[in-house]
Amino acid sequence: MITLGAQALWCLAYGIGLFVSDPTWRVLFEALVWVGMIWLGPTFLAFGLDYTGRGHLIQTRSFRSLLTVSGLVTVVTFTYPYSDLLWTDFRLVGSLGISTVLYTIQPLGYATIFFGVVCASVGILLLIETVVSYGPLYRREAVAITLSTLPPAIGFAIWMTGVGPYPDVFLVPPLFLAHVGLDAYAFVGTNIFETNPTTMRSAERTAIDDLPNPIVIVDTDERIVELNTEAEALFDCETNDVLYEPLSDRFDVEIGPDGRPTDEIQTIPTRGERSDRTFSISTTALTEPAGATVGRTIVLQDVTTELERKQQLTVLNRILRHNLRNEMTVIMGAADVIESVSDHTEIESWLGQLRESGRELIEIGERAHEFERVRQRDLQLVSIDIDETLSGLARDVRDRYPDATTAVERTESATVRTDPEILEVVLTNLLENALVHNDDDDPTVAVRGCRSDDSQYIITIEDNGSGIPEDELAVLDEGAEDALDHGSGLGLWIVSWGIDAVGGEVQFETSPAGTTVTVSVPT
């Protein structure tokens, strides 16, 4: 609005002055023309800064100095004829029946004009940069505002050079009509104040700093251009300290000739409580609107804790698989020996419980081994005959549990694209769970399979046991265990993790008459 006010003052003062023949008043109106001209450049620059998301620069000391210059020149403007700092030899000419004037512009006057042109030009360049950077979202508004400066600029150039038959006629005010028309389109005809580049520029400025990961931006020569706050903290420096220095000279981050990290996992020495940290490193090309690569963004993800936990989990699984199994085998062997030489009923009862507990612990070790297989295995999707898979698993379960009844009923043949090893681990755990924890005198499990209408294959496993305890299922629903709320084993967790890995779903329905497990896998 202040920019429009400066334009209005310029045009109005010149228009009224054309009909004023008194020299004293004519000087006054010409001075007002210069006031509008003086303030138009800085105010247009302020608009350009604010509209393109650089409004914070308006509050700087540098920009205030521009306003101070405009204010001082405004005071000087009204000192004529007592001083001739801006112009001299002021005279009425009267061309085309109107009161036109001529005068000789002094060096300070030319400097003032140059000052206003530079300010306005910078504002125009800011708008052009918005068009180039942000594409079609703000293109119409910025183009209209940029083009609106051309008509008055042409008139201003004619007045400054004195070309044409009427050098005393200042064409800028009438040419402002075209300028105002384009501005009206930009301000009124579009949504310039509803879709503002400030939002996007603010996002660019804060998005990188707000990320919790260290980020380094380099140019095409692998020189450092910017660090976010996390990177500055990690490497104990500021961007200005390392600006344009080669990345390899400052940080132990190895980037290959193709712009990618030589190793996705790298250990980087850092300052602070720990001597080094391990990071997963990824790079992304920075491209200009034309598509040319102008640099790269290097993102460092701290995986030190994750790798330590993975190592701890591997050690724990090894202990469960080997040490626990070996020790329990010794204990159960000793129990068999004691039972063979003892005829004490109470001792035999305790030995029976000992063997049962030993078998359960060995089973936990086996489940831990299965968990390790599922966790470390890369997903390998292949097409399998699901009917053949279910029949084969049922045969294996019947061989291991001959006293139970395992039946495959009404299985619809289909091809399923899945990871067969993970799916077999999931289904085997469900079948064994249905029999091992079945307290019926005649444990039975039935397997059914059919297609669904949404590109899924549905596998139903029913047993006649007492049902899975609610607390076991509740732990799965919550997705975590704690000291007070936990399950009794790994079997159901392996089922949950495995079915998630192959993109399927599992549901449990329990009742006093048994449990029904529904597994759906994509076809």
XYZ file of N, CA and C in Angstrom, residues 106-329:
672
model
N 21.132 18.080 -11.102
C 22.453 18.136 -10.505
C 22.946 16.720 -10.149
N 24.240 16.561 -9.825
C 24.768 15.228 -9.477
C 23.979 14.523 -8.377
N 23.571 15.276 -7.335
C 22.781 14.645 -6.276
C 21.442 14.151 -6.831
N 20.884 14.906 -7.784
C 19.642 14.472 -8.395
C 19.812 13.178 -9.167
N 20.910 13.098 -9.944
C 21.176 11.854 -10.668
C 21.425 10.691 -9.696
N 22.131 10.978 -8.610
C 22.374 9.928 -7.607
C 21.065 9.460 -6.993
N 20.151 10.427 -6.764
C 18.845 10.051 -6.206
C 18.068 9.171 -7.179
N 18.094 9.565 -8.467
C 17.394 8.755 -9.473
C 18.012 7.355 -9.556
N 19.362 7.325 -9.566
C 20.051 6.037 -9.609
C 19.693 5.185 -8.397
N 19.629 5.817 -7.234
C 19.265 5.112 -5.995
C 17.884 4.478 -6.119
N 16.904 5.235 -6.624
C 15.554 4.700 -6.769
C 15.475 3.591 -7.790
N 16.212 3.754 -8.913
C 16.198 2.719 -9.958
C 16.802 1.419 -9.432
N 17.898 1.515 -8.697
C 18.539 0.314 -8.152
C 17.601 -0.409 -7.188
N 16.958 0.335 -6.301
C 16.027 -0.290 -5.339
C 14.883 -0.988 -6.069
N 14.297 -0.308 -7.053
C 13.200 -0.914 -7.801
C 13.672 -2.132 -8.588
N 14.887 -2.054 -9.162
C 15.417 -3.171 -9.943
C 15.642 -4.401 -9.077
N 16.153 -4.191 -7.877
C 16.343 -5.324 -6.965
C 15.002 -5.964 -6.623
N 13.992 -5.130 -6.389
C 12.664 -5.669 -6.121
C 12.144 -6.492 -7.287
N 12.379 -6.004 -8.533
C 11.933 -6.752 -9.719
C 12.677 -8.085 -9.808
N 13.985 -8.070 -9.559
C 14.767 -9.306 -9.626
C 14.288 -10.329 -8.598
N 13.886 -9.844 -7.438
C 13.352 -10.759 -6.434
C 12.095 -11.457 -6.941
N 11.236 -10.719 -7.622
C 10.019 -11.305 -8.162
C 10.340 -12.283 -9.293
N 11.314 -11.923 -10.136
C 11.709 -12.842 -11.204
C 12.277 -14.131 -10.613
N 13.071 -13.987 -9.550
C 13.622 -15.179 -8.893
C 12.520 -16.059 -8.350
N 11.433 -15.455 -7.897
C 10.292 -16.231 -7.407
C 9.683 -17.054 -8.526
N 9.554 -16.447 -9.707
C 9.003 -17.178 -10.853
C 9.874 -18.382 -11.177
N 11.191 -18.154 -11.222
C 12.119 -19.233 -11.594
C 12.134 -20.335 -10.536
N 12.101 -19.939 -9.270
C 12.260 -20.914 -8.184
C 11.000 -21.692 -7.889
N 9.830 -21.060 -7.926
C 8.620 -21.690 -7.440
C 7.642 -22.082 -8.532
N 8.025 -21.842 -9.798
C 7.227 -22.369 -10.890
C 5.843 -21.753 -10.976
N 4.851 -22.557 -11.382
C 3.542 -22.003 -11.739
C 2.705 -21.527 -10.566
N 3.060 -21.894 -9.329
C 2.200 -21.543 -8.205
C 2.035 -20.033 -8.068
N 3.109 -19.260 -8.257
C 3.059 -17.804 -8.106
C 3.424 -17.092 -9.416
N 3.434 -17.805 -10.519
C 3.944 -17.246 -11.763
C 3.094 -16.090 -12.260
N 1.787 -16.227 -12.272
C 0.937 -15.176 -12.842
C 1.099 -13.860 -12.096
N 1.092 -13.922 -10.779
C 1.187 -12.699 -9.999
C 2.538 -12.022 -10.188
N 3.621 -12.831 -10.081
C 4.954 -12.240 -10.175
C 5.228 -11.698 -11.570
N 4.779 -12.396 -12.614
C 4.977 -11.906 -13.978
C 4.216 -10.598 -14.202
N 2.985 -10.529 -13.711
C 2.199 -9.308 -13.880
C 2.872 -8.125 -13.198
N 3.374 -8.338 -11.989
C 4.025 -7.244 -11.266
C 5.318 -6.844 -11.957
N 6.059 -7.832 -12.469
C 7.313 -7.528 -13.162
C 7.063 -6.742 -14.440
N 6.089 -7.179 -15.246
C 5.783 -6.484 -16.500
C 5.227 -5.083 -16.252
N 4.597 -4.906 -15.101
C 4.003 -3.599 -14.821
C 5.050 -2.503 -14.700
N 6.296 -2.867 -14.478
C 7.347 -1.849 -14.339
C 7.869 -1.363 -15.681
N 7.588 -2.081 -16.763
C 8.159 -1.718 -18.062
C 7.634 -0.394 -18.617
N 6.306 -0.155 -18.646
C 5.837 1.127 -19.210
C 6.428 2.350 -18.522
N 6.371 2.470 -17.185
C 6.983 3.652 -16.572
C 8.490 3.694 -16.770
N 9.136 2.521 -16.861
C 10.585 2.513 -17.076
C 10.923 3.113 -18.440
N 10.122 2.789 -19.445
C 10.356 3.352 -20.786
C 10.165 4.867 -20.758
N 9.076 5.329 -20.136
C 8.834 6.764 -20.035
C 9.935 7.474 -19.269
N 10.453 6.831 -18.232
C 11.517 7.419 -17.427
C 12.794 7.544 -18.253
N 13.086 6.531 -19.063
C 14.290 6.574 -19.900
C 14.190 7.699 -20.926
N 13.004 7.897 -21.511
C 12.809 8.990 -22.478
C 13.020 10.346 -21.807
N 12.513 10.507 -20.608
C 12.654 11.789 -19.880
C 14.111 12.047 -19.512
N 14.811 11.007 -19.081
C 16.212 11.184 -18.679
C 17.100 11.520 -19.856
N 16.852 10.923 -21.023
C 17.711 11.161 -22.189
C 17.292 12.388 -22.982
N 16.069 12.872 -22.786
C 15.600 14.061 -23.492
C 15.309 13.829 -24.959
N 15.082 12.613 -25.376
C 14.791 12.341 -26.781
C 13.342 12.691 -27.079
N 13.051 12.907 -28.360
C 11.698 13.198 -28.760
C 11.452 14.689 -28.897
N 10.339 15.057 -29.479
C 10.046 16.485 -29.738
C 9.648 17.260 -28.492
N 9.273 16.561 -27.427
C 8.800 17.266 -26.222
C 9.572 16.770 -25.001
N 10.810 17.176 -24.832
C 11.610 16.706 -23.682
C 11.075 17.202 -22.350
N 10.216 18.211 -22.385
C 9.666 18.747 -21.145
C 8.429 17.990 -20.668
N 7.945 17.046 -21.488
C 6.765 16.266 -21.106
C 7.242 14.982 -20.425
N 6.822 14.792 -19.187
C 7.209 13.634 -18.388
C 6.162 12.534 -18.624
N 6.536 11.497 -19.374
C 5.554 10.474 -19.775
C 5.304 9.421 -18.710
N 6.098 9.401 -17.647
C 5.951 8.331 -16.651
C 4.554 8.306 -16.029
N 3.999 9.447 -15.542
C 2.672 9.379 -14.912
C 1.590 8.792 -15.808
N 1.447 9.219 -17.096
C 0.406 8.571 -17.896
C 0.688 7.084 -18.159
N 1.967 6.729 -18.285
C 2.291 5.313 -18.507
C 2.050 4.471 -17.256
N 1.870 5.155 -16.125
C 1.525 4.413 -14.909
C 0.143 3.755 -15.028
N -0.680 4.201 -15.986
C -1.991 3.568 -16.171
C -1.834 2.090 -16.518
N -0.921 1.794 -17.464
C -0.655 0.391 -17.799
C -0.071 -0.347 -16.604
N 0.795 0.363 -15.875
C 1.387 -0.221 -14.676
C 0.308 -0.584 -13.649
N -0.598 0.349 -13.410
C -1.665 0.115 -12.434
C -2.592 -1.012 -12.902
N -2.842 -1.076 -14.227
C -3.699 -2.138 -14.743
C -3.124 -3.521 -14.472
N -1.821 -3.691 -14.723
C -1.182 -4.988 -14.446
C -1.130 -5.267 -12.953
N -0.866 -4.226 -12.160
C -0.871 -4.418 -10.702
C -2.262 -4.798 -10.206
N -3.296 -4.185 -10.799
C -4.655 -4.514 -10.388
C -4.958 -5.984 -10.673
N -4.482 -6.459 -11.820
C -4.661 -7.896 -12.107
C -3.971 -8.748 -11.055
N -2.738 -8.350 -10.717
C -1.969 -9.153 -9.765
C -2.596 -9.128 -8.375
N -3.049 -7.930 -7.940
C -3.529 -7.811 -6.570
C -4.990 -8.205 -6.412
N -5.805 -7.905 -7.429
C -7.248 -8.112 -7.310
C -7.702 -9.340 -8.098
N -7.183 -9.485 -9.308
C -7.664 -10.553 -10.191
C -7.147 -11.918 -9.845
N -6.134 -12.024 -9.008
C -5.593 -13.326 -8.610
C -5.559 -13.405 -7.098
N -5.030 -14.521 -6.624
C -4.995 -14.753 -5.167
C -3.600 -14.506 -4.611
N -3.035 -13.352 -4.942
C -1.650 -13.091 -4.562
C -1.444 -13.088 -3.051
N -2.458 -12.633 -2.293
C -2.296 -12.579 -0.850
C -2.767 -13.858 -0.165
N -3.365 -14.767 -0.937
C -3.783 -16.049 -0.372
C -2.715 -17.109 -0.569
N -1.985 -17.052 -1.699
C -0.887 -17.984 -1.948
C 0.388 -17.173 -2.011
N 1.121 -17.147 -0.917
C 2.270 -16.273 -0.799
C 3.560 -17.080 -0.756
N 4.585 -16.701 -1.546
C 5.853 -17.430 -1.514
C 6.518 -17.420 -0.155
N 6.103 -16.524 0.745
C 6.686 -16.503 2.082
C 6.573 -17.870 2.747
N 5.443 -18.530 2.542
C 5.244 -19.846 3.150
C 6.298 -20.830 2.676
N 6.504 -20.885 1.361
C 7.466 -21.830 0.817
C 8.889 -21.474 1.221
N 9.226 -20.183 1.173
C 10.592 -19.793 1.527
C 10.852 -20.044 3.013
N 9.856 -19.789 3.849
C 10.025 -20.078 5.279
C 10.207 -21.568 5.504
N 9.465 -22.372 4.742
C 9.616 -23.822 4.856
C 11.018 -24.247 4.448
N 11.543 -23.660 3.377
C 12.893 -23.995 2.944
C 13.909 -23.625 4.023
N 13.686 -22.477 4.654
C 14.658 -21.989 5.619
C 14.638 -22.798 6.906
N 13.470 -23.288 7.305
C 13.363 -23.953 8.598
C 13.337 -25.472 8.510
N 12.953 -26.029 7.347
C 12.775 -27.485 7.267
C 14.052 -28.231 7.587
N 15.168 -27.803 7.015
C 16.425 -28.511 7.239
C 16.862 -28.371 8.683
N 16.749 -27.165 9.249
C 17.178 -26.968 10.629
C 16.293 -27.711 11.609
N 15.032 -27.923 11.256
C 14.118 -28.598 12.167
C 14.288 -30.117 12.161
N 14.987 -30.649 11.168
C 15.179 -32.092 11.111
C 16.142 -32.535 12.209
N 15.902 -33.703 12.809
C 16.775 -34.162 13.894
C 18.075 -34.772 13.401
N 18.232 -34.967 12.088
C 19.421 -35.595 11.539
C 20.428 -34.536 11.084
N 21.717 -34.804 11.257
C 22.722 -33.899 10.678
C 22.624 -33.909 9.158
N 22.652 -32.718 8.549
C 22.546 -32.583 7.094
C 23.643 -31.651 6.612
N 24.368 -32.101 5.596
C 25.429 -31.317 4.970
C 25.058 -31.118 3.501
N 25.118 -29.877 3.016
C 24.841 -29.588 1.611
C 26.152 -29.181 0.954
N 26.470 -29.839 -0.166
C 27.705 -29.550 -0.894
C 27.362 -29.188 -2.333
N 28.296 -28.487 -2.990
C 28.097 -28.164 -4.400
C 28.643 -29.292 -5.266
N 28.712 -29.062 -6.582
C 29.150 -30.127 -7.489
C 30.624 -30.480 -7.311
N 31.401 -29.600 -6.680
C 32.811 -29.879 -6.411
C 33.025 -30.423 -5.007
N 31.952 -30.878 -4.370
C 32.000 -31.437 -3.011
C 32.533 -30.421 -2.003
N 32.221 -29.140 -2.233
C 32.556 -28.116 -1.248
C 31.336 -27.820 -0.388
N 31.581 -27.569 0.878
C 30.499 -27.384 1.837
C 29.794 -26.062 1.570
N 28.472 -26.127 1.463
C 27.655 -24.940 1.237
C 26.849 -24.584 2.476
N 26.355 -25.605 3.185
C 25.507 -25.335 4.354
C 25.490 -26.549 5.272
N 25.397 -26.275 6.564
C 25.177 -27.296 7.589
C 23.925 -26.916 8.361
N 23.111 -27.901 8.724
C 22.006 -27.570 9.622
C 22.515 -27.579 11.059
N 21.655 -27.228 11.988
C 22.098 -27.077 13.379
C 22.608 -28.388 13.960
N 21.999 -29.515 13.567
C 22.454 -30.811 14.077
C 23.853 -31.137 13.563
N 24.132 -30.806 12.310
C 25.470 -31.054 11.763
C 26.497 -30.156 12.436
N 26.128 -28.911 12.699
C 27.047 -28.018 13.385
C 27.384 -28.544 14.776
N 26.377 -29.083 15.476
C 26.623 -29.654 16.803
C 27.473 -30.916 16.712
N 27.214 -31.743 15.696
C 27.953 -32.998 15.543
C 29.432 -32.745 15.285
N 29.718 -31.805 14.402
C 31.106 -31.556 14.020
C 31.729 -30.386 14.779
N 30.978 -29.806 15.716
C 31.475 -28.736 16.573
C 32.033 -27.571 15.746
N 31.197 -27.059 14.838
C 31.602 -25.914 14.030
C 30.350 -25.218 13.525
N 30.538 -24.074 12.885
C 29.443 -23.352 12.260
C 29.654 -23.323 10.753
N 28.552 -23.111 10.024
C 28.633 -23.122 8.561
C 29.657 -22.126 8.055
N 29.681 -20.930 8.635
C 30.615 -19.901 8.164
C 32.071 -20.314 8.346
N 32.345 -21.200 9.323
C 33.721 -21.636 9.569
C 34.235 -22.580 8.491
N 33.325 -23.283 7.819
C 33.748 -24.308 6.858
C 33.194 -24.033 5.464
N 32.656 -22.847 5.232
C 31.996 -22.542 3.964
C 32.973 -22.690 2.795
N 32.541 -23.451 1.776
C 33.290 -23.677 0.543
C 34.583 -24.473 0.749
N 34.750 -25.077 1.911
C 35.885 -25.973 2.090
C 35.522 -27.356 1.572
N 36.502 -28.105 1.025
C 36.209 -29.467 0.552
C 35.689 -30.346 1.683
N 34.678 -31.118 1.391
C 34.069 -31.969 2.409
C 35.087 -32.914 3.025
N 35.935 -33.504 2.189
C 36.898 -34.502 2.680
C 37.953 -33.887 3.589
N 38.185 -32.570 3.466
C 39.197 -31.928 4.319
C 38.691 -31.656 5.716
N 37.383 -31.579 5.881
C 36.831 -31.194 7.177
C 36.211 -32.360 7.938
N 35.509 -33.232 7.223
C 34.760 -34.288 7.897
C 35.133 -35.646 7.306
N 35.085 -36.673 8.155
C 35.373 -38.036 7.711
C 34.133 -38.683 7.125
N 33.568 -38.021 6.115
C 32.425 -38.556 5.376
C 32.914 -38.839 3.960
N 32.930 -40.098 3.580
C 33.509 -40.489 2.299
C 32.408 -40.601 1.246
N 32.513 -39.723 0.224
C 31.571 -39.706 -0.890
C 32.328 -40.091 -2.157
N 31.796 -41.029 -2.918
C 32.447 -41.497 -4.127
C 32.297 -40.543 -5.290
N 32.963 -40.842 -6.423
C 32.873 -39.968 -7.616
C 31.455 -39.831 -8.158
N 30.609 -40.843 -7.902
C 29.231 -40.782 -8.397
C 28.313 -39.999 -7.479
N 28.890 -39.412 -6.423
C 28.079 -38.619 -5.508
C 27.404 -39.433 -4.429
N 27.655 -40.741 -4.381
C 27.058 -41.600 -3.360
C 28.102 -41.969 -2.313
N 27.655 -42.289 -1.094
C 28.628 -42.668 -0.061
C 29.349 -43.955 -0.442
N 30.657 -44.008 -0.152
C 31.420 -45.225 -0.449
C 30.909 -46.403 0.363
N 30.451 -46.146 1.575
C 29.803 -47.156 2.425
C 28.563 -46.530 3.020
N 27.450 -47.254 2.978
C 26.211 -46.707 3.537
C 26.295 -46.555 5.050
N 27.111 -47.389 5.708
C 27.321 -47.298 7.152
C 28.770 -46.884 7.385
N 28.967 -45.724 8.015
C 30.310 -45.224 8.274
C 30.426 -44.765 9.715
N 31.598 -45.014 10.290
C 31.891 -44.553 11.642
C 32.642 -43.233 11.545
N 32.098 -42.212 12.211
C 32.644 -40.865 12.095
C 33.105 -40.395 13.477
N 34.375 -40.016 13.615
C 34.829 -39.446 14.892
C 34.095 -38.148 15.187
N 33.649 -37.995 16.421
C 32.930 -36.783 16.825
C 33.465 -36.301 18.154
N 33.099 -35.091 18.489
C 33.477 -34.529 19.779
C 32.362 -34.790 20.791
N 32.710 -34.755 22.042
C 31.680 -34.935 23.063
C 31.980 -36.129 23.941
N 30.919 -36.701 24.507
C 31.085 -37.780 25.469
C 31.630 -39.043 24.819
N 31.299 -39.287 23.543
C 31.741 -40.487 22.861
C 32.696 -40.098 21.747
N 33.722 -40.955 21.543
C 34.749 -40.621 20.563
C 34.258 -40.777 19.143
N 33.305 -41.652 18.895
C 32.819 -41.828 17.538
C 31.381 -42.332 17.564
N 30.721 -42.113 16.437
C 29.346 -42.576 16.254
C 29.262 -43.237 14.888
N 28.295 -44.117 14.736
C 28.090 -44.799 13.466
C 26.842 -44.238 12.801
N 26.975 -43.899 11.520
C 25.885 -43.252 10.804
C 25.558 -44.018 9.531
N 24.275 -44.031 9.226
C 23.814 -44.455 7.909
C 23.759 -43.201 7.042
N 24.464 -43.226 5.915
C 24.617 -42.024 5.102
C 23.872 -42.187 3.784
N 23.094 -41.183 3.429
C 22.388 -41.175 2.146
C 22.582 -39.816 1.497
N 22.587 -39.798 0.170
C 22.760 -38.548 -0.566
C 21.624 -38.367 -1.552
N 21.268 -37.119 -1.784
C 20.229 -36.773 -2.752
C 20.733 -35.615 -3.607
N 20.558 -35.738 -4.912
C 21.015 -34.688 -5.824
C 20.133 -33.453 -5.698
N 20.756 -32.283 -5.719
C 20.044 -31.011 -5.777
C 20.032 -30.561 -7.234
N 18.866 -30.281 -7.754
C 18.754 -29.904 -9.159
C 18.100 -28.541 -9.292
N 18.479 -27.805 -10.326
C 17.833 -26.547 -10.643
C 16.583 -26.821 -11.461
N 15.738 -25.815 -11.684
C 14.499 -26.055 -12.432
C 14.714 -26.678 -13.802
N 15.856 -26.384 -14.456
C 16.110 -26.967 -15.775
C 16.531 -28.418 -15.693
N 16.817 -28.911 -14.482
C 17.160 -30.315 -14.310
C 18.629 -30.590 -14.078
N 19.491 -29.580 -14.199
C 20.925 -29.784 -14.002
C 21.235 -29.944 -12.518
N 22.181 -30.841 -12.204
C 22.594 -31.066 -10.818
C 23.508 -29.938 -10.366
N 23.171 -29.325 -9.240
C 23.956 -28.197 -8.722
C 24.599 -28.519 -7.381
N 24.359 -29.700 -6.859
C 24.943 -30.080 -5.575
C 24.280 -31.324 -5.021
N 24.600 -31.614 -3.765
C 24.018 -32.797 -3.127
C 23.700 -32.507 -1.663
N 22.660 -33.159 -1.203
C 22.302 -33.127 0.219
C 22.738 -34.441 0.841
N 23.539 -34.360 1.883
C 24.052 -35.546 2.576
C 23.349 -35.632 3.924
N 22.622 -36.711 4.137
C 21.863 -36.908 5.379
C 22.529 -38.012 6.182
N 22.804 -37.735 7.447
C 23.445 -38.703 8.338
C 22.429 -39.157 9.382
N 22.162 -40.445 9.417
C 21.235 -41.022 10.393
C 22.039 -41.796 11.428
N 21.993 -41.342 12.672
C 22.749 -42.003 13.729
C 22.143 -43.381 14.028
N 22.912 -44.442 13.738
C 22.430 -45.811 13.951
C 23.276 -46.527 14.992
N 24.034 -45.771 15.782
C 24.906 -46.384 16.779
C 24.112 -47.243 17.755
N 23.066 -46.669 18.330
C 22.257 -47.408 19.299
C 21.571 -48.597 18.656
N 21.090 -48.408 17.430
C 20.417 -49.503 16.727
C 21.365 -50.666 16.482
N 22.596 -50.379 16.071
C 23.565 -51.445 15.825
C 23.963 -52.139 17.125
N 24.075 -51.357 18.204
C 24.408 -51.961 19.502
C 23.288 -52.898 19.955
N 22.050 -52.473 19.783
C 20.932 -53.334 20.165
C 20.892 -54.587 19.296
N 21.197 -54.439 18.015
C 21.221 -55.593 17.120
C 22.292 -56.574 17.558
N 23.452 -56.047 17.943
C 24.523 -56.913 18.416
C 24.120 -57.625 19.710
N 23.494 -56.874 20.614
C 23.055 -57.483 21.871
C 22.007 -58.559 21.625
N 21.086 -58.302 20.689
C 20.049 -59.271 20.373
C 20.643 -60.530 19.746
N 21.663 -60.364 18.911
C 22.314 -61.513 18.296
C 22.983 -62.380 19.357
N 23.656 -61.721 20.304
C 24.303 -62.472 21.377
C 23.261 -63.204 22.225
N 22.161 -62.525 22.553
C 21.110 -63.149 23.353
C 20.512 -64.346 22.635
N 20.257 -64.212 21.334
C 19.700 -65.333 20.576
C 20.668 -66.505 20.526
N 21.965 -66.198 20.400
C 22.942 -67.285 20.384
C 22.929 -68.039 21.720
N 22.819 -67.277 22.817
C 22.777 -67.928 24.134
C 21.528 -68.796 24.251
N 20.384 -68.283 23.798
C 19.147 -69.057 23.866
C 19.223 -70.305 22.998
N 19.819 -70.182 21.822
C 19.834 -71.310 20.892
C 20.822 -72.391 21.311
N 21.969 -71.980 21.774
C 23.038 -72.960 22.030
C 23.203 -73.267 23.518
N 23.561 -72.247 24.292
C 23.860 -72.499 25.703
C 22.656 -73.066 26.442
N 21.493 -72.434 26.277
C 20.307 -72.889 26.993
C 19.932 -74.307 26.577
N 19.964 -74.593 25.299
C 19.592 -75.923 24.808
C 20.565 -76.986 25.357
N 21.856 -76.663 25.302
C 22.833 -77.655 25.771
C 22.679 -77.934 27.258
N 22.513 -76.848 28.039
C 22.399 -77.036 29.485
C 21.115 -77.778 29.840
N 20.029 -77.454 29.155
C 18.768 -78.135 29.459
C 18.811 -79.594 29.026
N 19.529 -79.891 27.972
C 19.677 -81.296 27.577
C 20.391 -82.090 28.661
